[in-house]
Amino acid sequence: MRFWGSATLATGVNLTSYSLTSGDPGTWIRLTVLEQRPGYTDASANSTAQLTSLGTITTATPTISGVATYPSALTANFTGFSPSDGTYTVTWLRSDTSGGSTTSLSTGTTTSTSASYSLTTGDAGKWISVTVSETRSGYAATSAVASAPTQIALGTFTNTVLPTMSANPKVGVAVTSTNGTWSVTPDQGYTYQWARCTDATCASSTDIPNATSGTYTPVPAGVGLWLRLTVTASASGYNSATASVIANAATINGTLALAGSIAA
């Protein structure tokens, strides 16, 4: 018996079956049976040719794992495809809302059943999903299968060195400050708020209206009270962070400077 495509595929005595290969789909297969017997002329017959079709890949919904907080990395897992030894096309997507319109972030191919994505500042506060499709020789390519979207939380950062004041407060003398040091670079800048406190612990405080720059000049209303400066740092992809510094002493009266001279 002989199985035929565009060429001989298999030949053998009493060969009653043939296992399709990846090169067979889309071609016609027929069987030729040859009988040989002593004293007789060889006889052969052909079966009706059969068109072979592409196999079907069974898909499964991908899942996303990992810490969904900037600046972590996420992993897409797609182990449920069968057969699973093809090539996967993985596309990471971002949307403003769950189920909203998406923007493609990256597309790549892999023969593994997982793929990773490192979150960027633009992902913080948004929704991330992934689509996966598989191609394999001898099988029809699958449509892209989408995961459920995952919301990405803003990251957190901390103050590592407190802000400072240039001097103990004195009426009429400008007090300058430093921003301190932070665990990430506050690329969105700083905001400031000066306050007056009743004692050095600053357990009770009142914000000073319009005192929102890095420099403050004490006024007579603050004499006997402690100054506190709160610095708020902002960085892309993160929640803002704050740190405060309290003056080492209460505000004292300023010094008047008389101009001119007094005659005796």
mmCIF file of C-alpha atoms in Angstrom:
data_model
loop_
_atom_site.group_PDB
_atom_site.id
_atom_site.type_symbol
_atom_site.label_atom_id
_atom_site.label_comp_id
_atom_site.label_asym_id
_atom_site.label_seq_id
_atom_site.Cartn_x
_atom_site.Cartn_y
_atom_site.Cartn_z
ATOM 1 C CA MET A 1 0.000 0.000 0.000
ATOM 2 C CA ARG A 2 1.134 3.521 -0.700
ATOM 3 C CA PHE A 3 -0.162 6.857 0.581
ATOM 4 C CA TRP A 4 0.276 9.723 -1.854
ATOM 5 C CA GLY A 5 0.274 13.493 -1.622
ATOM 6 C CA SER A 6 2.207 15.463 -4.224
ATOM 7 C CA ALA A 7 4.792 12.719 -3.677
ATOM 8 C CA THR A 8 4.905 9.340 -2.005
ATOM 9 C CA LEU A 9 4.306 9.794 1.714
ATOM 10 C CA ALA A 10 4.549 6.218 2.973
ATOM 11 C CA THR A 11 4.896 2.750 1.496
ATOM 12 C CA GLY A 12 4.631 -0.619 3.149
ATOM 13 C CA VAL A 13 3.096 -4.075 3.138
ATOM 14 C CA ASN A 14 -0.344 -4.071 4.766
ATOM 15 C CA LEU A 15 0.101 -0.383 5.618
ATOM 16 C CA THR A 16 -3.473 0.424 6.572
ATOM 17 C CA SER A 17 -3.015 3.764 8.352
ATOM 18 C CA TYR A 18 -1.046 6.995 7.976
ATOM 19 C CA SER A 19 -0.484 9.739 10.549
ATOM 20 C CA LEU A 20 -0.690 13.220 9.091
ATOM 21 C CA THR A 21 2.327 15.499 9.457
ATOM 22 C CA SER A 22 2.503 19.282 9.693
ATOM 23 C CA GLY A 23 3.204 19.489 5.972
ATOM 24 C CA ASP A 24 0.010 17.686 4.960
ATOM 25 C CA PRO A 25 -2.782 20.205 5.773
ATOM 26 C CA GLY A 26 -4.124 21.894 2.656
ATOM 27 C CA THR A 27 -3.038 19.022 0.385
ATOM 28 C CA TRP A 28 -4.878 16.039 -1.071
ATOM 29 C CA ILE A 29 -4.085 12.547 0.203
ATOM 30 C CA ARG A 30 -4.993 9.308 -1.589
ATOM 31 C CA LEU A 31 -4.198 5.646 -1.057
ATOM 32 C CA THR A 32 -2.912 3.306 -3.757
ATOM 33 C CA VAL A 33 -3.270 -0.413 -3.094
ATOM 34 C CA LEU A 34 -1.072 -2.754 -5.124
ATOM 35 C CA GLU A 35 -1.659 -6.505 -5.049
ATOM 36 C CA GLN A 36 1.007 -8.902 -6.244
ATOM 37 C CA ARG A 37 0.493 -12.658 -6.621
ATOM 38 C CA PRO A 38 2.612 -15.306 -8.321
ATOM 39 C CA GLY A 39 1.252 -16.175 -11.731
ATOM 40 C CA TYR A 40 -0.815 -12.997 -11.940
ATOM 41 C CA THR A 41 -0.298 -9.578 -13.339
ATOM 42 C CA ASP A 42 0.093 -6.908 -10.634
ATOM 43 C CA ALA A 43 -3.141 -5.012 -9.939
ATOM 44 C CA SER A 44 -3.585 -1.621 -8.314
ATOM 45 C CA ALA A 45 -6.429 0.676 -7.317
ATOM 46 C CA ASN A 46 -6.585 4.255 -6.033
ATOM 47 C CA SER A 47 -8.872 5.611 -3.340
ATOM 48 C CA THR A 48 -10.732 8.877 -3.696
ATOM 49 C CA ALA A 49 -8.388 11.730 -2.757
ATOM 50 C CA GLN A 50 -9.176 13.509 0.518
ATOM 51 C CA LEU A 51 -8.350 17.138 1.211
ATOM 52 C CA THR A 52 -6.634 17.499 4.586
ATOM 53 C CA SER A 53 -7.452 20.490 6.752
ATOM 54 C CA LEU A 54 -5.468 22.464 9.331
ATOM 55 C CA GLY A 55 -5.682 21.346 12.930
ATOM 56 C CA THR A 56 -7.343 23.470 15.616
ATOM 57 C CA ILE A 57 -5.510 24.964 18.582
ATOM 58 C CA THR A 58 -7.490 25.054 21.811
ATOM 59 C CA THR A 59 -7.079 28.425 23.528
ATOM 60 C CA ALA A 60 -7.415 29.573 27.127
ATOM 61 C CA THR A 61 -7.742 32.981 28.753
ATOM 62 C CA PRO A 62 -4.321 34.388 29.771
ATOM 63 C CA THR A 63 -3.796 35.525 33.354
ATOM 64 C CA ILE A 64 -1.630 38.317 34.772
ATOM 65 C CA SER A 65 0.412 37.887 37.946
ATOM 66 C CA GLY A 66 2.855 40.067 39.854
ATOM 67 C CA VAL A 67 2.645 43.151 42.072
ATOM 68 C CA ALA A 68 0.311 45.595 40.320
ATOM 69 C CA THR A 69 2.128 48.665 41.641
ATOM 70 C CA TYR A 70 4.571 50.930 39.786
ATOM 71 C CA PRO A 71 7.514 50.275 39.274
ATOM 72 C CA SER A 72 7.067 46.483 39.447
ATOM 73 C CA ALA A 73 6.930 43.940 36.595
ATOM 74 C CA LEU A 74 3.936 41.850 35.535
ATOM 75 C CA THR A 75 3.920 38.334 34.082
ATOM 76 C CA ALA A 76 1.378 36.995 31.582
ATOM 77 C CA ASN A 77 0.733 33.266 31.836
ATOM 78 C CA PHE A 78 -0.885 31.302 28.999
ATOM 79 C CA THR A 79 -0.339 27.643 29.786
ATOM 80 C CA GLY A 80 -3.818 26.560 28.719
ATOM 81 C CA PHE A 81 -3.216 26.507 24.953
ATOM 82 C CA SER A 82 -3.162 23.052 23.343
ATOM 83 C CA PRO A 83 -0.999 22.078 21.625
ATOM 84 C CA SER A 84 1.297 24.456 23.459
ATOM 85 C CA ASP A 85 4.550 24.104 21.485
ATOM 86 C CA GLY A 86 3.871 26.820 18.913
ATOM 87 C CA THR A 87 4.928 30.460 18.718
ATOM 88 C CA TYR A 88 2.962 32.998 20.758
ATOM 89 C CA THR A 89 2.380 36.640 19.897
ATOM 90 C CA VAL A 90 1.944 38.658 23.093
ATOM 91 C CA THR A 91 0.630 42.243 23.127
ATOM 92 C CA TRP A 92 0.458 44.353 26.294
ATOM 93 C CA LEU A 93 -2.313 46.965 26.384
ATOM 94 C CA ARG A 94 -3.220 49.969 28.550
ATOM 95 C CA SER A 95 -6.558 51.675 29.120
ATOM 96 C CA ASP A 96 -7.802 54.553 31.267
ATOM 97 C CA THR A 97 -10.691 52.500 32.659
ATOM 98 C CA SER A 98 -11.582 48.844 33.082
ATOM 99 C CA GLY A 99 -13.011 47.756 29.752
ATOM 100 C CA GLY A 100 -12.150 51.067 28.076
ATOM 101 C CA SER A 101 -10.425 51.555 24.737
ATOM 102 C CA THR A 102 -6.839 50.309 24.773
ATOM 103 C CA THR A 103 -3.454 51.513 23.580
ATOM 104 C CA SER A 104 -0.793 48.989 22.559
ATOM 105 C CA LEU A 105 2.325 49.194 24.729
ATOM 106 C CA SER A 106 4.500 46.418 23.286
ATOM 107 C CA THR A 107 4.248 43.333 21.085
ATOM 108 C CA GLY A 108 6.631 40.391 20.974
ATOM 109 C CA THR A 109 6.845 36.692 20.176
ATOM 110 C CA THR A 110 7.937 33.816 22.353
ATOM 111 C CA THR A 111 7.894 30.024 22.427
ATOM 112 C CA SER A 112 7.523 30.095 26.207
ATOM 113 C CA THR A 113 4.095 30.034 27.881
ATOM 114 C CA SER A 114 4.755 33.236 29.824
ATOM 115 C CA ALA A 115 5.956 36.774 29.121
ATOM 116 C CA SER A 116 6.865 39.732 31.329
ATOM 117 C CA TYR A 117 6.310 43.474 31.144
ATOM 118 C CA SER A 118 7.984 46.192 33.244
ATOM 119 C CA LEU A 119 5.586 48.942 34.295
ATOM 120 C CA THR A 120 6.362 52.534 33.305
ATOM 121 C CA THR A 121 5.325 55.842 34.896
ATOM 122 C CA GLY A 122 2.521 56.154 32.330
ATOM 123 C CA ASP A 123 0.962 52.905 33.563
ATOM 124 C CA ALA A 124 0.435 54.085 37.142
ATOM 125 C CA GLY A 125 -3.260 54.537 37.859
ATOM 126 C CA LYS A 126 -4.258 52.870 34.555
ATOM 127 C CA TRP A 127 -5.452 49.378 33.589
ATOM 128 C CA ILE A 128 -3.130 46.807 31.971
ATOM 129 C CA SER A 129 -4.224 43.749 29.973
ATOM 130 C CA VAL A 130 -2.597 41.323 27.539
ATOM 131 C CA THR A 131 -3.665 39.474 24.404
ATOM 132 C CA VAL A 132 -2.102 36.199 23.266
ATOM 133 C CA SER A 133 -2.361 34.267 19.996
ATOM 134 C CA GLU A 134 -0.554 31.112 18.871
ATOM 135 C CA THR A 135 0.700 29.856 15.516
ATOM 136 C CA ARG A 136 1.902 26.314 14.864
ATOM 137 C CA SER A 137 2.798 24.433 11.726
ATOM 138 C CA GLY A 138 -0.138 22.328 10.565
ATOM 139 C CA TYR A 139 -2.663 24.284 12.631
ATOM 140 C CA ALA A 140 -4.853 27.295 11.985
ATOM 141 C CA ALA A 141 -3.587 30.410 13.761
ATOM 142 C CA THR A 142 -5.691 31.401 16.748
ATOM 143 C CA SER A 143 -7.372 34.746 17.258
ATOM 144 C CA ALA A 144 -5.946 36.929 20.020
ATOM 145 C CA VAL A 145 -7.318 35.962 23.443
ATOM 146 C CA ALA A 146 -7.511 38.787 26.001
ATOM 147 C CA SER A 147 -6.878 38.665 29.737
ATOM 148 C CA ALA A 148 -8.919 40.516 32.322
ATOM 149 C CA PRO A 149 -7.534 44.055 32.918
ATOM 150 C CA THR A 150 -5.461 44.734 36.029
ATOM 151 C CA GLN A 151 -5.403 48.177 37.679
ATOM 152 C CA ILE A 152 -1.950 49.535 38.454
ATOM 153 C CA ALA A 153 -1.505 51.397 41.737
ATOM 154 C CA LEU A 154 0.750 54.410 42.180
ATOM 155 C CA GLY A 155 4.059 53.603 43.834
ATOM 156 C CA THR A 156 5.280 54.958 47.161
ATOM 157 C CA PHE A 157 8.538 56.632 48.081
ATOM 158 C CA THR A 158 9.958 58.083 51.282
ATOM 159 C CA ASN A 159 12.045 60.887 52.703
ATOM 160 C CA THR A 160 15.556 59.744 53.643
ATOM 161 C CA VAL A 161 17.053 63.042 54.891
ATOM 162 C CA LEU A 162 14.767 65.662 56.460
ATOM 163 C CA PRO A 163 14.470 69.202 55.088
ATOM 164 C CA THR A 164 16.351 71.894 57.017
ATOM 165 C CA MET A 165 15.885 75.545 58.053
ATOM 166 C CA SER A 166 18.711 78.012 57.682
ATOM 167 C CA ALA A 167 18.365 79.609 61.138
ATOM 168 C CA ASN A 168 16.206 79.967 64.221
ATOM 169 C CA PRO A 169 13.322 82.283 63.342
ATOM 170 C CA LYS A 170 13.562 85.998 64.070
ATOM 171 C CA VAL A 171 11.057 88.632 63.023
ATOM 172 C CA GLY A 172 12.120 90.357 59.832
ATOM 173 C CA VAL A 173 14.870 87.855 58.966
ATOM 174 C CA ALA A 174 14.191 85.464 56.057
ATOM 175 C CA VAL A 175 14.399 81.754 56.856
ATOM 176 C CA THR A 176 15.424 79.598 53.893
ATOM 177 C CA SER A 177 15.140 75.837 53.606
ATOM 178 C CA THR A 178 16.446 72.755 51.849
ATOM 179 C CA ASN A 179 14.171 70.102 50.302
ATOM 180 C CA GLY A 180 15.753 67.130 52.000
ATOM 181 C CA THR A 181 16.597 63.858 50.240
ATOM 182 C CA TRP A 182 14.123 61.290 48.903
ATOM 183 C CA SER A 183 14.251 57.638 47.892
ATOM 184 C CA VAL A 184 13.398 58.582 44.285
ATOM 185 C CA THR A 185 13.994 61.789 42.365
ATOM 186 C CA PRO A 186 10.947 64.079 42.745
ATOM 187 C CA ASP A 187 10.813 64.983 39.046
ATOM 188 C CA GLN A 188 7.466 66.759 39.512
ATOM 189 C CA GLY A 189 8.931 69.162 42.064
ATOM 190 C CA TYR A 190 8.076 70.326 45.574
ATOM 191 C CA THR A 191 5.398 72.331 47.379
ATOM 192 C CA TYR A 192 5.789 74.044 50.758
ATOM 193 C CA GLN A 193 3.627 75.002 53.726
ATOM 194 C CA TRP A 194 4.860 76.976 56.747
ATOM 195 C CA ALA A 195 2.973 76.733 60.042
ATOM 196 C CA ARG A 196 3.139 78.149 63.589
ATOM 197 C CA CYS A 197 3.163 75.771 66.548
ATOM 198 C CA THR A 198 2.473 76.395 70.212
ATOM 199 C CA ASP A 199 5.471 74.345 71.361
ATOM 200 C CA ALA A 200 8.477 72.427 70.090
ATOM 201 C CA THR A 201 6.482 69.232 69.538
ATOM 202 C CA CYS A 202 4.202 71.006 67.084
ATOM 203 C CA ALA A 203 1.278 68.906 68.314
ATOM 204 C CA SER A 204 -0.934 71.951 67.804
ATOM 205 C CA SER A 205 -0.276 74.008 64.688
ATOM 206 C CA THR A 206 -1.854 76.544 62.353
ATOM 207 C CA ASP A 207 -0.894 76.926 58.716
ATOM 208 C CA ILE A 208 0.293 80.416 57.804
ATOM 209 C CA PRO A 209 -1.788 81.770 54.906
ATOM 210 C CA ASN A 210 0.153 82.252 51.645
ATOM 211 C CA ALA A 211 3.373 80.943 53.184
ATOM 212 C CA THR A 212 3.944 78.423 50.423
ATOM 213 C CA SER A 213 7.471 78.972 49.139
ATOM 214 C CA GLY A 214 10.801 77.624 50.301
ATOM 215 C CA THR A 215 11.570 80.882 52.118
ATOM 216 C CA TYR A 216 9.578 82.596 54.883
ATOM 217 C CA THR A 217 10.141 85.848 56.763
ATOM 218 C CA PRO A 218 8.637 85.759 60.300
ATOM 219 C CA VAL A 219 6.268 88.538 61.377
ATOM 220 C CA PRO A 220 5.414 89.852 64.884
ATOM 221 C CA ALA A 221 2.314 87.591 65.106
ATOM 222 C CA GLY A 222 4.660 84.614 65.318
ATOM 223 C CA VAL A 223 6.767 85.756 68.253
ATOM 224 C CA GLY A 224 6.905 83.017 70.917
ATOM 225 C CA LEU A 225 5.722 80.372 68.508
ATOM 226 C CA TRP A 226 7.698 77.663 66.716
ATOM 227 C CA LEU A 227 7.926 77.499 62.939
ATOM 228 C CA ARG A 228 7.324 74.255 61.085
ATOM 229 C CA LEU A 229 7.934 73.668 57.391
ATOM 230 C CA THR A 230 6.268 70.789 55.549
ATOM 231 C CA VAL A 231 7.749 69.843 52.175
ATOM 232 C CA THR A 232 5.675 67.755 49.773
ATOM 233 C CA ALA A 233 7.630 65.960 47.028
ATOM 234 C CA SER A 234 6.020 64.665 43.816
ATOM 235 C CA ALA A 235 7.399 62.070 41.397
ATOM 236 C CA SER A 236 5.930 60.568 38.221
ATOM 237 C CA GLY A 237 4.155 57.272 38.865
ATOM 238 C CA TYR A 238 4.146 57.717 42.638
ATOM 239 C CA ASN A 239 1.905 59.053 45.372
ATOM 240 C CA SER A 240 3.340 62.280 46.767
ATOM 241 C CA ALA A 241 5.330 62.128 50.021
ATOM 242 C CA THR A 242 5.825 64.682 52.797
ATOM 243 C CA ALA A 243 8.436 65.515 55.419
ATOM 244 C CA SER A 244 8.541 68.266 58.047
ATOM 245 C CA VAL A 245 11.157 70.187 59.995
ATOM 246 C CA ILE A 246 10.531 72.218 63.167
ATOM 247 C CA ALA A 247 12.648 75.202 64.233
ATOM 248 C CA ASN A 248 14.998 74.623 67.133
ATOM 249 C CA ALA A 249 13.616 77.602 69.025
ATOM 250 C CA ALA A 250 10.570 79.818 69.180
ATOM 251 C CA THR A 251 10.416 82.942 67.031
ATOM 252 C CA ILE A 252 12.030 85.980 68.681
ATOM 253 C CA ASN A 253 11.614 89.687 68.181
ATOM 254 C CA GLY A 254 13.528 91.343 65.439
ATOM 255 C CA THR A 255 16.114 94.092 65.880
ATOM 256 C CA LEU A 256 15.260 97.659 64.947
ATOM 257 C CA ALA A 257 18.015 99.637 63.260
ATOM 258 C CA LEU A 258 17.797 103.401 63.774
ATOM 259 C CA ALA A 259 18.898 105.621 60.925
ATOM 260 C CA GLY A 260 20.637 108.920 61.416
ATOM 261 C CA SER A 261 21.995 110.376 64.686
ATOM 262 C CA ILE A 262 20.578 111.916 67.842
ATOM 263 C CA ALA A 263 21.950 115.265 68.961
ATOM 264 C CA ALA A 264 22.731 115.826 72.643
#
